[in-house]
Amino acid sequence: MNQTRRLAALAATALVPLLVLGVFFGLPVAGMVGRGFVQHGRLDAGGVLDVLARPEIRRAVWFTVWTSSVATVLSCALGLPAAYLLHRVAFPGRAALRAVLVVPFVLPTVVVGVAFELLIGAQGPLASLGLDGTPAAIVAGMVFFNASVVIRVVGGAWESLDPRPGEAAAALGASPRQVLRDVTLPALRPAVVSAATVVFLFCATAFGIVLTLGGLRYSSVETQIYLLTNDLLDLQGAAALSVLQLLVVTVLLLAAARARRTPDPAVARVRVRRRRLRRADLPAVAVTLVLLLLVVGPLASLVVASLRVDGSWGLADYRALQTPGAHQALLVPVTDAVVNSLRIAVDATWMSLLLGLAVATIVTRRSRSRAERRARALLDGLFMLPLGVSAVTLGFGFLITLGRPPLDLRDSPALIPVAQALVALPLVVRVLVPVLVGIDDRLRQAAATLGASPARALLVVDLPAIWKPLLAAAGFAFACSLGEFGATSFLVQDDRPTLPVVIYRLIGHPGDLNYGMALAASVVLGATTALVMLVVERLRVPSVGTF
């Protein structure tokens, strides 16, 4: 009876978050998929299978699989040495270097696409390499984004790794390589598997980077969904790919969750002292410098190009942001889009924080039975689904399901913030969950024994421990909202665009002024998100809340 009451209480507590997820995520995705699976009033599963057999669909699936696999391997190869250097070794400028290397994770994909094009395009300094419009450029863009995920996930685990097993092995005569192979890497395996799984997921669902660097020649599953939905109105094809993507995402999220739950006695949540830089660390230094060049090179090219006007230095392109561009490329000045993006980002941030804090609190409370533990794990997995579902699917689903009564939100100013809050929700939850897990439940019990209400216990026990991670989660949500492009491109109105949409439209309109404005707007957007991430890094809590 007690177990039944606890499960009923858990269901009641999770009712509101589940209702929000069902209405603003489940309903749009189901509506999009239903439009594709139901033809002329009847289920047409055979037609969906025919879609998956199309040559262009198979090419898109294969391109997604192999580019994501290569990008995942390269991200881990560059991220693991950098994670070691930034989290286990003490040297001057370590905090600043770590902040620079984790910034790419939340940079808008449109900005990164423009930056890479400037570096490897026909007029770029690396044009002789012939990388423009090739899969290698797309893979490089994916590594640019996702090496920072490996650094955050594995670095946090490495930072909390108990050094005593390795020291004991070294005392018994093991070489540094043997210690790494036999002691350190087995202890880090859950974190590495989790990081690699999430990186593959991000690469497989990459949209803006493939769209800007691949053009019309190369197409991934994500861009193919966009093409089928937006240009060809082939909802059946888009639905088939969306379902396939959702199944793969579910498997990857389950693998990542299992890796996070894998215990290892070699890992201890203790603060360890970082040692000084040694000669044996030079390979890690070299790899980190390569990663730094990959990050800084494109961004530096973007900044330089935005300051060059007609062969001379100047701020003309930045001043032009107060105009709608040449030949009326836009309906409103770019500055209006900046204000609109900031307003939407603020709304999306508080929405994702409220929902994310509620979800994180629910899934981290102590379970007293296997059924309760499984229920909380299921809830955790459900709220991670927006992490990998196509933003295109979500955006178009919003249009076809929330554009008529009783939920006619098509003209509502809350529509885009809600969509962006759902995209940021998994990040908020993953930042807060490790922190809440680390709070001793006996403190809450002691507060309750002394007469504190649940709200009072939350204020006195939980809030002092989570206020920094909560601000960091707000920074993540704000930065992700500023750069969100996939879902927003479907929902935004021409007279109220966001900055990423404006940049993409300016690039698509001919004229030097429009292109220069796109570069300047990209710098503004990139600098804003980078500044937010630098603040997040300052609020970082060692060893917890890594992602």
XYZ file of C-alpha atoms in Angstrom:
547
model
C 0.000 0.000 0.000
C 2.842 2.393 0.853
C 4.483 1.680 -2.528
C 1.206 2.408 -4.298
C 0.862 5.733 -2.484
C 4.434 6.717 -3.401
C 3.864 5.857 -7.057
C 0.607 7.834 -7.012
C 2.422 10.797 -5.446
C 5.150 10.534 -8.089
C 2.530 10.517 -10.859
C 0.770 13.535 -9.363
C 4.052 15.444 -9.051
C 5.037 14.672 -12.633
C 1.593 15.453 -14.053
C 2.233 19.091 -14.999
C 5.662 18.503 -16.634
C 4.242 15.502 -18.497
C 1.268 17.564 -19.643
C 3.584 20.273 -20.980
C 5.754 17.679 -22.729
C 2.705 15.937 -24.173
C 1.084 19.093 -25.560
C 4.177 20.880 -26.867
C 6.325 17.903 -27.863
C 4.323 14.703 -28.121
C 1.380 16.281 -29.950
C 3.463 18.102 -32.637
C 5.684 15.085 -33.289
C 2.680 12.747 -33.396
C 0.871 15.152 -35.713
C 3.815 15.322 -38.087
C 4.281 11.549 -38.103
C 0.526 10.944 -38.392
C 0.307 13.130 -41.491
C 2.879 10.887 -43.132
C 1.596 7.501 -42.005
C -2.114 8.101 -42.625
C -2.979 8.512 -46.285
C -6.607 9.090 -47.414
C -7.892 8.157 -43.980
C -6.087 4.839 -43.623
C -2.735 3.649 -42.321
C -0.160 3.302 -45.086
C 2.839 1.584 -43.493
C 3.849 0.083 -46.840
C 4.222 3.530 -48.317
C 6.579 4.474 -45.514
C 8.746 1.432 -46.257
C 8.777 2.447 -49.912
C 10.047 5.865 -48.860
C 12.966 4.323 -46.969
C 13.868 2.351 -50.101
C 14.309 5.468 -52.239
C 17.913 5.932 -53.445
C 18.170 9.513 -52.196
C 16.872 8.501 -48.761
C 19.340 5.650 -48.486
C 22.152 7.983 -49.520
C 21.096 10.478 -46.841
C 20.960 7.755 -44.178
C 24.374 6.366 -45.156
C 25.887 9.865 -45.303
C 24.516 10.581 -41.827
C 25.870 7.323 -40.401
C 29.404 7.553 -41.736
C 29.948 11.277 -41.204
C 28.575 11.052 -37.648
C 30.792 8.046 -36.915
C 33.937 9.732 -38.222
C 33.108 12.985 -36.416
C 32.501 11.075 -33.171
C 35.863 9.297 -33.395
C 37.694 12.543 -34.158
C 35.851 14.449 -31.419
C 36.902 11.808 -28.876
C 40.471 11.678 -30.238
C 40.829 15.451 -29.788
C 38.606 15.849 -26.741
C 40.103 13.160 -24.482
C 43.656 14.578 -24.358
C 42.228 18.074 -23.957
C 39.963 16.860 -21.119
C 42.985 15.402 -19.336
C 45.070 18.541 -19.770
C 42.313 20.951 -18.718
C 41.045 18.967 -15.730
C 44.083 17.174 -14.295
C 47.031 19.466 -14.997
C 47.687 22.913 -13.534
C 49.217 25.581 -15.803
C 48.775 29.326 -16.353
C 45.745 30.234 -18.453
C 44.057 26.850 -17.963
C 40.653 28.335 -17.068
C 40.697 30.719 -20.042
C 41.728 27.934 -22.426
C 38.971 25.681 -21.118
C 36.415 28.449 -21.583
C 37.511 29.002 -25.189
C 37.309 25.305 -26.031
C 33.820 24.780 -24.577
C 32.297 27.867 -26.234
C 31.689 26.170 -29.653
C 29.057 23.856 -28.188
C 26.434 26.632 -28.084
C 27.577 28.739 -31.035
C 24.836 29.073 -33.651
C 25.307 26.629 -36.506
C 24.708 29.345 -39.078
C 27.585 31.374 -37.601
C 29.931 28.398 -37.681
C 28.936 27.550 -41.249
C 29.732 31.103 -42.386
C 33.034 31.057 -40.463
C 34.175 27.770 -42.031
C 33.187 28.985 -45.485
C 35.388 32.062 -45.025
C 38.301 29.853 -44.016
C 38.092 27.151 -46.693
C 36.058 28.873 -49.417
C 37.353 30.122 -52.748
C 38.734 33.340 -51.210
C 39.772 31.817 -47.898
C 43.336 31.232 -46.663
C 42.849 27.436 -46.864
C 41.200 27.425 -50.304
C 44.144 25.472 -51.769
C 43.163 22.433 -49.679
C 40.016 21.998 -51.762
C 37.779 21.350 -48.756
C 34.955 23.685 -49.740
C 31.712 21.784 -50.249
C 33.208 18.415 -49.276
C 32.247 15.913 -46.557
C 35.556 16.729 -44.864
C 34.333 20.282 -44.241
C 31.080 18.980 -42.749
C 32.966 16.552 -40.481
C 35.317 19.348 -39.396
C 32.314 21.492 -38.501
C 30.836 18.647 -36.442
C 34.136 18.155 -34.598
C 34.288 21.918 -33.985
C 30.995 21.679 -32.105
C 31.283 18.362 -30.336
C 34.847 18.107 -29.051
C 33.675 20.458 -26.298
C 31.036 17.872 -25.278
C 33.783 15.291 -24.746
C 35.814 17.811 -22.754
C 32.910 18.625 -20.457
C 31.648 15.076 -19.910
C 34.947 13.199 -19.652
C 36.765 16.108 -18.039
C 34.270 16.237 -15.192
C 34.695 12.502 -14.571
C 38.482 12.741 -14.865
C 38.550 15.603 -12.407
C 36.766 13.483 -9.799
C 38.778 10.330 -10.469
C 40.418 8.934 -7.354
C 44.210 9.109 -8.039
C 45.139 6.411 -5.515
C 44.612 3.331 -7.756
C 46.867 4.841 -10.411
C 49.476 5.825 -7.833
C 49.420 2.293 -6.435
C 49.899 0.793 -9.894
C 52.815 3.161 -10.558
C 54.396 2.213 -7.216
C 54.214 -1.435 -8.282
C 56.211 -0.659 -11.427
C 53.530 0.119 -14.013
C 54.539 2.602 -16.699
C 52.390 5.705 -17.341
C 51.006 4.025 -20.472
C 50.073 0.917 -18.496
C 48.401 3.013 -15.794
C 46.385 4.800 -18.465
C 45.398 1.555 -20.202
C 44.715 -0.651 -17.165
C 43.499 1.801 -14.502
C 42.415 5.187 -15.830
C 40.562 4.308 -19.048
C 38.501 1.483 -17.463
C 37.435 3.917 -14.738
C 36.505 6.532 -17.342
C 34.696 4.095 -19.632
C 31.155 5.113 -18.544
C 31.926 8.790 -19.146
C 33.605 8.083 -22.500
C 30.701 5.921 -23.692
C 28.192 8.534 -22.563
C 30.128 11.328 -24.292
C 30.564 9.367 -27.528
C 26.869 8.480 -27.578
C 25.784 12.085 -27.117
C 28.298 13.301 -29.717
C 27.022 10.790 -32.284
C 23.481 11.918 -31.524
C 24.383 15.586 -32.028
C 26.233 14.821 -35.264
C 23.386 12.690 -36.623
C 20.876 15.479 -35.948
C 23.100 18.339 -37.157
C 21.095 20.690 -39.358
C 22.622 24.116 -39.854
C 26.183 22.889 -40.335
C 25.197 20.408 -43.082
C 22.873 22.932 -44.706
C 25.509 25.694 -44.883
C 28.607 23.607 -45.645
C 27.028 20.781 -47.665
C 24.736 22.859 -49.842
C 22.642 20.862 -52.301
C 25.298 18.241 -52.979
C 25.252 16.463 -49.627
C 22.220 15.738 -47.500
C 21.850 14.180 -44.067
C 18.691 12.757 -42.540
C 18.013 16.101 -40.854
C 18.414 18.219 -43.986
C 16.478 15.630 -45.996
C 13.554 16.015 -43.573
C 13.760 19.775 -44.110
C 13.828 19.358 -47.902
C 10.912 16.914 -47.933
C 8.849 19.087 -45.608
C 9.603 22.619 -46.725
C 10.323 22.303 -50.450
C 8.612 19.119 -51.661
C 5.738 18.905 -49.135
C 6.380 15.154 -48.998
C 5.074 14.557 -45.471
C 5.149 10.788 -45.846
C 8.849 10.812 -46.630
C 9.577 13.281 -43.831
C 7.525 11.212 -41.383
C 9.372 8.000 -42.300
C 12.732 9.637 -41.684
C 11.479 11.243 -38.473
C 10.370 7.884 -37.077
C 13.675 6.289 -38.045
C 15.537 9.146 -36.388
C 13.385 8.918 -33.260
C 14.097 5.182 -32.909
C 17.844 5.721 -33.238
C 17.733 8.604 -30.767
C 15.845 6.487 -28.225
C 18.452 3.714 -28.451
C 21.304 6.213 -28.060
C 19.675 7.904 -25.077
C 19.152 4.528 -23.401
C 22.820 3.687 -23.983
C 23.917 7.033 -22.549
C 21.636 6.621 -19.518
C 22.980 3.137 -18.880
C 26.547 4.418 -19.113
C 25.779 7.172 -16.606
C 24.380 4.615 -14.156
C 27.357 2.258 -14.470
C 29.188 2.320 -11.119
C 32.926 1.965 -10.851
C 34.843 1.677 -7.609
C 37.765 3.600 -9.049
C 35.698 6.772 -9.299
C 35.320 8.784 -6.124
C 33.612 12.135 -5.825
C 36.577 13.826 -4.213
C 38.440 16.985 -5.052
C 41.957 16.124 -6.157
C 44.954 18.366 -6.553
C 46.115 19.025 -10.091
C 49.754 18.391 -10.776
C 52.149 20.545 -12.737
C 52.799 20.205 -16.447
C 55.410 17.538 -17.263
C 57.255 16.387 -20.361
C 54.988 13.332 -20.558
C 52.063 15.726 -21.094
C 53.458 17.130 -24.350
C 51.344 14.855 -26.611
C 48.204 16.090 -24.826
C 49.452 19.664 -25.239
C 49.987 19.119 -28.974
C 46.491 17.667 -29.485
C 44.933 20.499 -27.479
C 46.742 23.063 -29.636
C 45.356 21.389 -32.781
C 41.868 21.620 -31.301
C 42.477 25.249 -30.368
C 43.442 26.041 -33.973
C 40.291 24.293 -35.210
C 38.210 26.480 -32.894
C 40.000 29.804 -33.249
C 40.789 29.642 -36.992
C 37.253 29.909 -38.386
C 36.120 32.418 -35.762
C 39.148 34.654 -36.363
C 38.467 34.554 -40.119
C 34.881 35.622 -39.447
C 35.877 38.581 -37.296
C 38.535 39.760 -39.778
C 36.185 39.479 -42.756
C 33.480 41.457 -40.955
C 35.931 44.347 -40.504
C 37.115 44.429 -44.147
C 35.016 46.592 -46.470
C 36.175 47.253 -50.057
C 39.756 46.330 -49.228
C 40.044 48.551 -46.152
C 39.276 48.276 -42.456
C 36.013 49.683 -41.179
C 32.744 49.214 -39.321
C 30.443 49.921 -42.256
C 28.903 46.451 -42.173
C 28.095 46.861 -38.480
C 26.498 50.262 -39.055
C 24.451 48.735 -41.868
C 22.764 46.448 -39.333
C 20.393 49.343 -38.674
C 18.993 48.866 -42.190
C 16.991 46.034 -43.854
C 19.837 45.399 -46.304
C 20.237 45.976 -50.029
C 17.243 45.461 -52.337
C 15.003 45.064 -49.263
C 16.486 41.701 -48.381
C 14.633 41.930 -45.059
C 11.395 43.511 -43.915
C 12.945 44.964 -40.759
C 16.432 46.140 -39.756
C 18.806 43.567 -38.281
C 18.774 45.457 -34.980
C 15.078 44.613 -34.655
C 15.971 40.940 -35.067
C 18.571 41.300 -32.309
C 15.986 42.689 -29.912
C 13.504 40.003 -30.917
C 16.086 37.239 -30.391
C 16.969 38.537 -26.933
C 13.308 38.740 -25.916
C 12.604 35.214 -27.138
C 15.752 33.891 -25.446
C 14.715 35.384 -22.099
C 11.265 33.803 -22.355
C 12.674 30.439 -23.441
C 15.187 30.534 -20.574
C 12.694 30.981 -17.745
C 10.378 28.399 -19.294
C 13.113 25.778 -19.599
C 14.399 26.562 -16.091
C 11.018 26.122 -14.448
C 10.300 22.887 -16.276
C 13.879 21.608 -16.026
C 14.134 22.218 -12.278
C 10.836 20.410 -11.722
C 11.939 17.435 -13.835
C 15.399 17.271 -12.224
C 13.844 17.361 -8.753
C 11.389 14.598 -9.607
C 13.907 12.193 -11.144
C 16.523 12.621 -8.395
C 14.345 12.049 -5.341
C 15.165 8.882 -3.432
C 13.340 5.767 -4.673
C 12.308 3.126 -2.158
C 11.312 0.364 -4.563
C 12.361 -1.018 -7.922
C 9.086 0.111 -9.502
C 9.593 3.665 -8.283
C 13.187 3.680 -9.481
C 12.107 2.477 -12.933
C 9.362 5.098 -13.067
C 11.835 7.893 -12.333
C 14.269 6.510 -14.940
C 11.444 6.420 -17.483
C 10.569 10.037 -16.741
C 14.226 11.009 -17.117
C 14.342 9.337 -20.523
C 11.100 10.901 -21.717
C 12.311 14.421 -21.022
C 15.567 13.715 -22.884
C 13.750 12.931 -26.146
C 13.712 16.579 -27.388
C 17.510 16.346 -27.401
C 17.567 14.255 -30.554
C 14.249 14.687 -32.331
C 14.565 16.674 -35.519
C 14.071 20.382 -34.885
C 12.490 20.475 -38.329
C 9.976 17.811 -37.279
C 9.213 19.741 -34.108
C 8.836 23.083 -35.893
C 6.609 21.779 -38.674
C 4.642 19.754 -36.122
C 3.935 22.971 -34.238
C 2.461 24.481 -37.395
C 0.112 21.623 -38.248
C -1.080 20.784 -34.721
C -1.012 24.085 -32.840
C -2.402 26.248 -35.606
C -6.087 25.534 -35.137
C -8.572 25.471 -32.231
C -8.538 24.573 -29.420
C -4.771 25.304 -29.440
C -4.468 28.000 -32.082
C -1.028 29.382 -31.212
C 0.273 30.100 -34.706
C 0.230 33.878 -34.155
C 1.075 33.693 -30.453
C 4.358 35.336 -29.368
C 4.832 32.376 -26.995
C 5.089 29.786 -29.781
C 8.791 30.218 -30.609
C 9.919 30.530 -26.948
C 8.071 27.297 -26.121
C 9.739 25.470 -29.021
C 13.169 26.765 -28.031
C 12.556 25.940 -24.361
C 11.902 22.324 -25.353
C 15.179 22.233 -27.297
C 17.076 23.575 -24.256
C 15.213 21.460 -21.679
C 17.502 18.360 -21.830
C 20.570 20.543 -21.280
C 19.027 22.168 -18.220
C 18.055 18.795 -16.761
C 21.474 17.258 -17.385
C 23.216 20.188 -15.675
C 20.983 20.059 -12.582
C 20.588 16.295 -12.094
C 24.188 15.545 -10.963
C 24.044 18.397 -8.460
C 20.736 17.302 -6.948
C 21.944 13.685 -6.783
C 24.927 14.861 -4.754
C 22.760 16.425 -2.021
C 22.479 14.119 0.978
C 18.819 13.182 1.346
C 19.301 13.020 5.122
C 19.550 16.813 5.175
C 16.058 17.067 3.690
C 14.798 14.499 6.210
C 16.350 16.459 9.074
C 14.719 19.657 7.827
C 11.349 17.878 7.634
C 11.827 16.504 11.174
C 12.376 20.049 12.436
C 9.050 21.081 10.915
C 10.153 22.493 7.553
C 7.651 22.189 4.723
C 8.838 20.726 1.383
C 9.089 24.255 -0.019
C 11.085 25.408 3.013
C 13.386 22.380 2.744
C 13.951 23.175 -0.936
C 14.839 26.757 -0.036
C 17.164 25.876 2.854
C 18.778 22.611 1.683
C 18.669 22.461 -2.110
C 18.912 26.095 -3.194
C 22.310 26.860 -1.559
C 23.768 23.857 -3.402
C 22.200 24.459 -6.815
C 22.171 28.224 -7.279
C 25.408 28.252 -9.290
C 24.443 25.289 -11.501
C 21.002 26.863 -11.874
C 22.560 30.050 -13.232
C 24.811 27.948 -15.461
C 21.763 26.091 -16.767
C 20.119 29.447 -17.455
C 23.187 30.451 -19.453
C 23.039 27.226 -21.479
C 19.346 27.731 -22.198
C 19.819 31.396 -23.145
C 22.732 30.642 -25.491
C 20.932 27.698 -27.127
C 17.838 29.815 -27.658
C 19.825 32.622 -29.267
C 21.328 30.236 -31.802
C 18.350 27.925 -32.463
C 17.643 27.776 -36.167
C 15.864 24.536 -37.182
C 12.470 24.847 -35.490
C 12.528 28.650 -35.523
C 12.932 28.759 -39.321
C 9.440 27.221 -39.613
C 7.726 29.286 -36.952
C 9.185 32.769 -37.329
C 7.261 35.522 -39.091
C 8.933 37.716 -41.699
C 8.303 40.910 -39.754
C 9.588 39.410 -36.458
C 12.652 37.329 -37.405
C 15.371 36.050 -35.123
C 19.052 36.744 -35.730
C 20.022 33.248 -37.050
C 17.140 33.369 -39.541
C 18.196 36.878 -40.634
C 21.770 35.723 -41.189
C 20.618 32.821 -43.349
C 18.355 35.112 -45.400
C 21.103 37.697 -45.916
C 23.477 35.008 -47.162
C 20.827 33.892 -49.650
C 20.387 37.397 -51.120
C 22.970 38.677 -53.641
C 25.019 41.762 -52.982
C 28.184 42.674 -51.088
C 26.253 44.729 -48.542
C 23.976 41.827 -47.631
C 26.914 39.453 -47.295
C 28.858 41.945 -45.177
C 25.828 42.434 -42.938
C 25.552 38.648 -42.567
C 29.185 38.550 -41.411
C 28.690 41.391 -38.940
C 25.480 39.857 -37.590
C 27.277 36.526 -37.224
C 29.984 38.178 -35.141
C 27.385 39.856 -32.925
C 25.520 36.601 -32.408
C 28.674 34.560 -31.849
C 30.146 37.099 -29.429
C 26.930 37.205 -27.398
C 26.729 33.428 -27.015
C 30.458 33.224 -26.282
C 30.110 35.845 -23.541
C 27.247 33.874 -21.997
C 29.326 30.684 -22.051
C 32.278 32.434 -20.415
C 29.962 33.436 -17.570
C 28.694 29.840 -17.380
C 32.264 28.593 -17.112
C 32.889 30.979 -14.227
C 29.850 29.502 -12.450
C 31.057 25.962 -13.021
C 31.003 23.617 -10.022
C 34.003 21.237 -10.196
C 33.201 17.583 -10.836
C 29.429 17.987 -11.089
C 26.925 19.328 -13.561
C 29.241 18.720 -16.490
C 26.426 17.873 -18.939
